[in-house]
Coordinates of C-alpha atoms and ligand atoms in Angstrom, one line a residue:
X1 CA -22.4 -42.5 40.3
X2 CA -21.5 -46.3 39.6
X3 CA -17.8 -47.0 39.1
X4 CA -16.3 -49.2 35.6
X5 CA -12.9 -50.6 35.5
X6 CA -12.3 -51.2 31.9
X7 CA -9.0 -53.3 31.5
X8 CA -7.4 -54.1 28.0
X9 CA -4.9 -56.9 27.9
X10 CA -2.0 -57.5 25.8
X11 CA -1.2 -56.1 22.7
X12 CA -4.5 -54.2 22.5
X13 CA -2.2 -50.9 22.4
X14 CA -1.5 -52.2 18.7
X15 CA -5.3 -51.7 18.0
X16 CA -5.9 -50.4 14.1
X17 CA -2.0 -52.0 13.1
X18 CA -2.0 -55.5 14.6
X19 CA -3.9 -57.8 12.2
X20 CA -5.9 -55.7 10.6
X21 CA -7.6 -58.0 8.9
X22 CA -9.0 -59.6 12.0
X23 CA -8.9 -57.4 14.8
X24 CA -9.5 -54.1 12.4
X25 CA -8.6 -50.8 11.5
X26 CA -10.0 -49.0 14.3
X27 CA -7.4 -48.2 17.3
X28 CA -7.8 -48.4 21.2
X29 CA -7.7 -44.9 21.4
X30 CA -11.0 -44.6 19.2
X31 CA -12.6 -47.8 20.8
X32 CA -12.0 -45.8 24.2
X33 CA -14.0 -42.9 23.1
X34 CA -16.9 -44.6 21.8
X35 CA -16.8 -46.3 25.4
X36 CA -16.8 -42.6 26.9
X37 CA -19.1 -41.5 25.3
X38 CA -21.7 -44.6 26.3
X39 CA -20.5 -43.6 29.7
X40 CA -21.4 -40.5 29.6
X41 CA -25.0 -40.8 28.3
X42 CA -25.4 -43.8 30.9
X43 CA -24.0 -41.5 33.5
X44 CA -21.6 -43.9 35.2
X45 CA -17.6 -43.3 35.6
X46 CA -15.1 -45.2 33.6
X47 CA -11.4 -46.2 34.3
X48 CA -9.9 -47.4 31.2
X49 CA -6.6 -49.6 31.8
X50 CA -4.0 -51.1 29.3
X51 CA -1.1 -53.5 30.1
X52 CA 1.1 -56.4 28.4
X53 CA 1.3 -57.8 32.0
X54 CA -0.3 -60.4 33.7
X55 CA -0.1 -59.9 37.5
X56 CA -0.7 -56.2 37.0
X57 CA -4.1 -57.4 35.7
X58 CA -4.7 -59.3 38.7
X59 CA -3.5 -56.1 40.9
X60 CA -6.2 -53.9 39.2
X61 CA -9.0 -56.2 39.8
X62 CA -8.3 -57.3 43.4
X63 CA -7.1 -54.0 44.7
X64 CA -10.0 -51.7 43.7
X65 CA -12.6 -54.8 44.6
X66 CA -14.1 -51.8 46.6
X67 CA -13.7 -48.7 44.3
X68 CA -15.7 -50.4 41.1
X69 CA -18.9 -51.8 41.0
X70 CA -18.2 -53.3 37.3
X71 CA -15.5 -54.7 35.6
X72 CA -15.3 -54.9 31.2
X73 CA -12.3 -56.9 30.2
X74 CA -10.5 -58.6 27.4
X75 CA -8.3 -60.5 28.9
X76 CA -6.6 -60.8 25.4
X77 CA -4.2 -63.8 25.3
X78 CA -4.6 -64.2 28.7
X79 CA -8.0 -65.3 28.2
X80 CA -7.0 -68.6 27.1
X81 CA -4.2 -69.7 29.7
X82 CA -4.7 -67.1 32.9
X83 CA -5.8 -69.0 36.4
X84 CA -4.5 -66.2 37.8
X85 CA -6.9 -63.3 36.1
X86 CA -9.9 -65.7 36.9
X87 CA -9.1 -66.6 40.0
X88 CA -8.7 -62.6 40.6
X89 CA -12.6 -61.9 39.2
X90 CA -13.8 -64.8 41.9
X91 CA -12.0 -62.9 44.6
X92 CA -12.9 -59.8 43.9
X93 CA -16.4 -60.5 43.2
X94 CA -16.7 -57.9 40.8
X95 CA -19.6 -58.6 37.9
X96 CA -17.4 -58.8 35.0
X97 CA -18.6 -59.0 31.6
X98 CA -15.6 -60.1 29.3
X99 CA -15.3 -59.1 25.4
X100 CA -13.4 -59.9 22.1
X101 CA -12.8 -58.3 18.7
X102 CA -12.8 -61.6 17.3
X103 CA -14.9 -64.6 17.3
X104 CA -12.4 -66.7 19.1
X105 CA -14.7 -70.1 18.6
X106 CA -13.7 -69.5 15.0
X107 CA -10.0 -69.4 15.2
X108 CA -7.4 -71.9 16.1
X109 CA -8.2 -74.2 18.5
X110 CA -5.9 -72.7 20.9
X111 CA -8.0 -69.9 21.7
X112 CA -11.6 -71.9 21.4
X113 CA -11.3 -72.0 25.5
X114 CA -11.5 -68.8 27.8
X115 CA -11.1 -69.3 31.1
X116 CA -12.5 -66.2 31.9
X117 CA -16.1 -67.3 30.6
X118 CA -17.0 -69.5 33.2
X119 CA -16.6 -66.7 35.9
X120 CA -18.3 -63.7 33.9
X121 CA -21.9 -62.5 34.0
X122 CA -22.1 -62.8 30.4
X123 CA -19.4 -62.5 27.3
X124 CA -19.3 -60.6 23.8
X125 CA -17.5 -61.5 21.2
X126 CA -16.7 -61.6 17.4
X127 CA -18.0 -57.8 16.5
X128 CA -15.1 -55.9 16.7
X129 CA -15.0 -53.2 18.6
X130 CA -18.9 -53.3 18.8
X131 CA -18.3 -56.2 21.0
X132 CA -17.1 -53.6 23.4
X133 CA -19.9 -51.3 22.8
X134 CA -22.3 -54.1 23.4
X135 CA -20.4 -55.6 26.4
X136 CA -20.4 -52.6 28.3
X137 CA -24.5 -51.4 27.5
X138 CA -25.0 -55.1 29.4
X139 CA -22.7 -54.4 32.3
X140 CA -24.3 -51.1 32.8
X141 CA -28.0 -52.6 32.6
X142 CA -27.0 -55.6 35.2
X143 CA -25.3 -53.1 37.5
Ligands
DQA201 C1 -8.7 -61.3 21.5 C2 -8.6 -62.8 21.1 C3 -7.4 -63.5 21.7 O1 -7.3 -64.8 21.3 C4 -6.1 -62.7 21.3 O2 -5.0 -63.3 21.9 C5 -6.2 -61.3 21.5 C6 -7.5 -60.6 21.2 C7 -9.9 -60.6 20.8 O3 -10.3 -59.5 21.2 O4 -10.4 -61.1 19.8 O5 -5.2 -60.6 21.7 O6 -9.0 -61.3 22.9

């Protein structure tokens, strides 16, 4: 059975309280079960991750390189400043398929670069937590 390392970045544990009115009511506990579920009818295995911190990010992708065969992320914040969580998908050379709640190409300007795009097989973004649901059908279909 395939292997998916699904990592949330920070302050996606705030799911359903955090900005509501742009990242939603619906929390990361529900979003994970919806992604269970898909898992389970796709038959492949899913390792769902959360964490505020950067380098632990990078540890979870180069470290099991071997263990998964797919990787769904949102980087979060890191999306828009992490080298470090790029330079870890090149590494690893895990096909990655990055998502956002938000359509982040409609926000500040800050955010309306990822440097995670330019290194992923493909990104979804701006649907909520269908984003995820959508994001990981593709990774499943190009692994
Ligand atoms: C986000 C967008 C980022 O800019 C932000 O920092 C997040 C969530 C999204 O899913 O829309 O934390 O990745």
């Amino acid at each position: 059975m395939k292997k998916i390392l699904v990592i949330h970045g920070p302050n996606l544990h705030l799911l359903g309280k955090r900005q509501p009115a742009i990242y939603g009511k619906t929390t990361l506990k529900q979003i994970n079960a919806e992604l269970l579920k898909i898992a389970k009818r796709r038959k492949v295995a899913l390792t769902i991750k959360q964490t505020n911190v950067e380098g632990e990010i990078v540890n979870l992708i180069t470290k099991n390189k071997h263990r998964y065969q797919g990787l769904l992320i949102n980087p979060a914040a890191y999306t828009h400043t992490s080298v470090a969580i790029r330079d870890a998908i090149v590494a690893s050379g895990i096909p990655t398929v990055e998502v956002h709640l938000s359509n982040i190409y409609m926000r500040e300007e800050f955010r309306q670069k990822s440097l995670i795009s330019g290194v992923a097989k493909g990104t979804v973004l701006g649907f909520g937590p269908k984003s995820y649901i959508l994001g990981l059908e593709a990774l499943i279909d190009i692994i």
